[in-house]
Structure formats: structure tokens, C-alpha cells
Amino acid sequence: MTLFKKFVEYKSSETGEKPEKSFASLGECMGRFVPRCTDPDVKTRLMAMESIEACLFINHVLETSGDQEGYVLQPPAQLQPAPELRRRMVTEEIHIQFGLVHQLSTVISSLLSAAELSPFLNKVHKCNSLSLSRSLLSLTST
Amino acid sequence: MTTPEVNATVHTLGLSALSTLTLLQPPISEELEKKILESTIKLYFEPPSDKGKTKTPEQAEQAKQAQDQINANFNELLHSILFMDTTTVRLVRLINILSAKVCRIPPYFFVWHESVSADRILAERTIHSTLQARIVLCAARASRPS
């Protein structure tokens, strides 16, 4: 998380030509964090959700600052529900987590471009495969 | 002949030197960056094991402080790398290196780990599958002409 904070800090002090117009490999990066939103460890869950927010925020900043002087550090309106979802994610109740991740998917889908959707789903699918192997191992051992 | 053990002070100073190296011009190559991170990341994720060693409270406190300093210097190294190239390509590369280390825990670890039940893992998988489907539906709805 400190990496994201530092990135925003360094970007905010930059002036001149902008080398990027969007977040490179946003989908793949998000696909890494999404599966951790339901991690058994509460700290990991919160960190994953915060990282998702940071990725979407950085992407929005890069996209909207193209023609402007410096970078416009304004979060997108679609990201507004995310901090509240994160706050409620401290719960250990899996059904509530399900509901929260469900709501988070609305936020993600409204900010993720169509081009990034495929790499995102591929990454989540890879993590799902790992989860499946864990499930099978659990079932065979019980 | 036994190899002398590298203590925490050497690790701390080494990380600090690497941060300085990273900040010098010309910027370090991608290959060298990878080598540096691969050889230093273990100091962060795999602190020296103290199993079998009895420690006084003072020694334990000193060891904790030393590890905190190593962690702080490792973070500083990452920040230096990012400072020299503030692109998302570099940011993602750093995240990938860190994630690879985090995800290297073997799957059977979770089975033996009693705090994670089979129900929990299955529930987690269901959430991911539903999430994927939901995002595809939302994206399809958003791209549909009104």
C-alpha cells in the first residue's frame, strides 16, 4: 500500500510531459487483489480493497490529467462507495463479505475499461484455480 | 571453517547502500533491479528464524527493532526504485515481484492450517466465481447502447 501512496506522492509533484495516459495492465493488477478481498485475514482483506481503490484512483488521475498542467488528484464519483465497503469488510461473516464483494463488483465494472476486462478475468480465474486446488486438497484430507 | 553470520546491522546498511545506488544516474537496468529485489526481498518476508534459541526480553526487543529497521530500509529501497521511474509499468513490476513472494506459500499449507476450513475455501471460491460473472454482466450492460 505504501508503494501506491508513494506513487501518488511522486506523481503529484511531477510537471511537464506525461508519459502515460492510463494505468498499464490495470486489469491484471486488479485481478491480483480481488481474490484477496475475501481472505481469512482481516488485514489482508482491507489492504486488498484499499489497493483496488488506489489502482482505480491512479487510473482515473492518469486518464483525466492528459491535457492539464500537472495531475488532477480527484477521485472518480464511482469510487465513492468503496471506503464504506472497506470499513464494513472487517466482518468475519462470509455472507456479509459476499454482499460487499458483490457491491464492489459494481464499482470495479464501472471503472474498468472493456480492454482491461479480459486480462482481469484471466487473472481472477488463475487465482480461482489455485483456490480450487486448495478446496480439493481440503476435501480429500477431511 | 564456519561461515560468519551476517548480522542485522550489515543487512540494514546493505539495504541503505542499495537505495543510494538506485538513486544514482544512470538508472539501474531492469535486470539488475530484479536481481537486487530477489536477493533482498527474503530479508523482509523471511526474517531469521530464532527457533531453539532462548532470548532475554532485552534481546527479543533488540531483534524486533533490528527487523523493523530492515523492513523500513527495504521499503525505502522500493521507494527509490519507484522515484527513478514513476510509471505504472514500473509500479506493476514491483507489485508482481512482491506478489510472487507472497503467493509462494504452498497450497497444502492452508489444509494443514486449522484456522482455514474447507467450507471457508469453498465459500471464497463461490464469491470469486460470482464476482466474475457479475463484472461481465455489469460491463455488458454498460457497453449496451441505450
mmCIF file of N, CA and C in Angstrom, chain A residues 3 7 20 23-25, chain B residues 22 27-31 33-34 37 77-97:
data_model
loop_
_atom_site.group_PDB
_atom_site.id
_atom_site.type_symbol
_atom_site.label_atom_id
_atom_site.label_comp_id
_atom_site.label_asym_id
_atom_site.label_seq_id
_atom_site.Cartn_x
_atom_site.Cartn_y
_atom_site.Cartn_z
ATOM 1 N N LEU A 3 3.548 1.652 -1.470
ATOM 2 C CA LEU A 3 4.011 1.869 -2.848
ATOM 3 C C LEU A 3 3.027 2.757 -3.602
ATOM 4 N N PHE A 7 3.666 6.439 -4.978
ATOM 5 C CA PHE A 7 3.458 6.684 -6.408
ATOM 6 C C PHE A 7 2.643 7.967 -6.601
ATOM 7 N N GLU A 20 2.320 8.666 -19.511
ATOM 8 C CA GLU A 20 1.239 7.661 -19.573
ATOM 9 C C GLU A 20 -0.137 8.323 -19.552
ATOM 10 N N PHE A 23 -3.419 3.581 -16.597
ATOM 11 C CA PHE A 23 -2.692 2.617 -15.765
ATOM 12 C C PHE A 23 -2.378 1.382 -16.623
ATOM 13 N N ALA A 24 -1.080 1.109 -16.805
ATOM 14 C CA ALA A 24 -0.691 -0.058 -17.606
ATOM 15 C C ALA A 24 -1.038 -1.352 -16.869
ATOM 16 N N SER A 25 -1.605 -2.292 -17.588
ATOM 17 C CA SER A 25 -2.011 -3.610 -17.026
ATOM 18 C C SER A 25 -2.906 -3.463 -15.798
ATOM 19 N N THR B 22 20.463 2.975 -6.262
ATOM 20 C CA THR B 22 19.276 3.085 -7.119
ATOM 21 C C THR B 22 19.000 4.535 -7.510
ATOM 22 N N PRO B 27 19.940 5.364 -14.366
ATOM 23 C CA PRO B 27 19.091 4.425 -13.623
ATOM 24 C C PRO B 27 19.541 2.976 -13.835
ATOM 25 N N ILE B 28 19.346 2.171 -12.833
ATOM 26 C CA ILE B 28 19.771 0.767 -12.935
ATOM 27 C C ILE B 28 18.886 0.032 -13.956
ATOM 28 N N SER B 29 19.462 -1.005 -14.560
ATOM 29 C CA SER B 29 18.710 -1.747 -15.582
ATOM 30 C C SER B 29 17.624 -2.597 -14.917
ATOM 31 N N GLU B 30 16.681 -3.022 -15.759
ATOM 32 C CA GLU B 30 15.575 -3.861 -15.274
ATOM 33 C C GLU B 30 16.104 -5.175 -14.686
ATOM 34 N N GLU B 31 17.154 -5.686 -15.366
ATOM 35 C CA GLU B 31 17.746 -6.963 -14.944
ATOM 36 C C GLU B 31 18.383 -6.836 -13.555
ATOM 37 N N GLU B 33 17.725 -4.541 -11.337
ATOM 38 C CA GLU B 33 16.653 -4.268 -10.367
ATOM 39 C C GLU B 33 16.031 -5.581 -9.867
ATOM 40 N N LYS B 34 15.808 -6.486 -10.831
ATOM 41 C CA LYS B 34 15.216 -7.779 -10.486
ATOM 42 C C LYS B 34 16.143 -8.559 -9.539
ATOM 43 N N LEU B 37 16.123 -7.003 -6.048
ATOM 44 C CA LEU B 37 14.894 -7.297 -5.285
ATOM 45 C C LEU B 37 14.819 -8.761 -4.873
ATOM 46 N N LEU B 77 14.088 1.200 -0.217
ATOM 47 C CA LEU B 77 14.658 0.728 -1.485
ATOM 48 C C LEU B 77 13.588 0.705 -2.579
ATOM 49 N N LEU B 78 12.404 0.187 -2.228
ATOM 50 C CA LEU B 78 11.294 0.149 -3.198
ATOM 51 C C LEU B 78 10.906 1.563 -3.625
ATOM 52 N N HIS B 79 10.867 2.470 -2.656
ATOM 53 C CA HIS B 79 10.500 3.862 -2.961
ATOM 54 C C HIS B 79 11.544 4.507 -3.884
ATOM 55 N N SER B 80 12.820 4.173 -3.665
ATOM 56 C CA SER B 80 13.893 4.723 -4.516
ATOM 57 C C SER B 80 13.718 4.246 -5.957
ATOM 58 N N ILE B 81 13.409 2.960 -6.105
ATOM 59 C CA ILE B 81 13.210 2.402 -7.455
ATOM 60 C C ILE B 81 12.052 3.125 -8.143
ATOM 61 N N LEU B 82 10.990 3.327 -7.398
ATOM 62 C CA LEU B 82 9.798 3.987 -7.944
ATOM 63 C C LEU B 82 10.081 5.459 -8.259
ATOM 64 N N PHE B 83 10.878 6.089 -7.427
ATOM 65 C CA PHE B 83 11.208 7.508 -7.607
ATOM 66 C C PHE B 83 11.925 7.735 -8.939
ATOM 67 N N MET B 84 12.798 6.770 -9.294
ATOM 68 C CA MET B 84 13.573 6.924 -10.528
ATOM 69 C C MET B 84 12.735 6.689 -11.781
ATOM 70 N N ASP B 85 11.615 6.047 -11.642
ATOM 71 C CA ASP B 85 10.738 5.795 -12.800
ATOM 72 C C ASP B 85 9.293 5.743 -12.304
ATOM 73 N N THR B 86 8.628 6.895 -12.356
ATOM 74 C CA THR B 86 7.260 6.947 -11.808
ATOM 75 C C THR B 86 6.229 6.615 -12.893
ATOM 76 N N THR B 87 6.363 5.418 -13.458
ATOM 77 C CA THR B 87 5.347 4.955 -14.412
ATOM 78 C C THR B 87 4.618 3.770 -13.791
ATOM 79 N N THR B 88 3.401 3.545 -14.275
ATOM 80 C CA THR B 88 2.628 2.420 -13.724
ATOM 81 C C THR B 88 3.248 1.087 -14.147
ATOM 82 N N VAL B 89 4.007 1.112 -15.255
ATOM 83 C CA VAL B 89 4.681 -0.128 -15.699
ATOM 84 C C VAL B 89 5.642 -0.585 -14.601
ATOM 85 N N ARG B 90 6.418 0.372 -14.073
ATOM 86 C CA ARG B 90 7.376 0.066 -13.003
ATOM 87 C C ARG B 90 6.620 -0.343 -11.727
ATOM 88 N N LEU B 91 5.547 0.373 -11.436
ATOM 89 C CA LEU B 91 4.760 0.078 -10.235
ATOM 90 C C LEU B 91 4.221 -1.361 -10.282
ATOM 91 N N VAL B 92 3.666 -1.731 -11.443
ATOM 92 C CA VAL B 92 3.111 -3.081 -11.585
ATOM 93 C C VAL B 92 4.221 -4.133 -11.482
ATOM 94 N N ARG B 93 5.387 -3.806 -12.046
ATOM 95 C CA ARG B 93 6.506 -4.757 -11.979
ATOM 96 C C ARG B 93 6.903 -5.014 -10.521
ATOM 97 N N LEU B 94 6.945 -3.956 -9.733
ATOM 98 C CA LEU B 94 7.277 -4.112 -8.307
ATOM 99 C C LEU B 94 6.201 -4.937 -7.593
ATOM 100 N N ILE B 95 4.937 -4.646 -7.901
ATOM 101 C CA ILE B 95 3.830 -5.388 -7.272
ATOM 102 C C ILE B 95 3.919 -6.866 -7.638
ATOM 103 N N ASN B 96 4.247 -7.143 -8.921
ATOM 104 C CA ASN B 96 4.346 -8.536 -9.360
ATOM 105 C C ASN B 96 5.445 -9.283 -8.606
ATOM 106 N N ILE B 97 6.585 -8.614 -8.416
ATOM 107 C CA ILE B 97 7.700 -9.265 -7.701
ATOM 108 C C ILE B 97 7.286 -9.549 -6.251
#
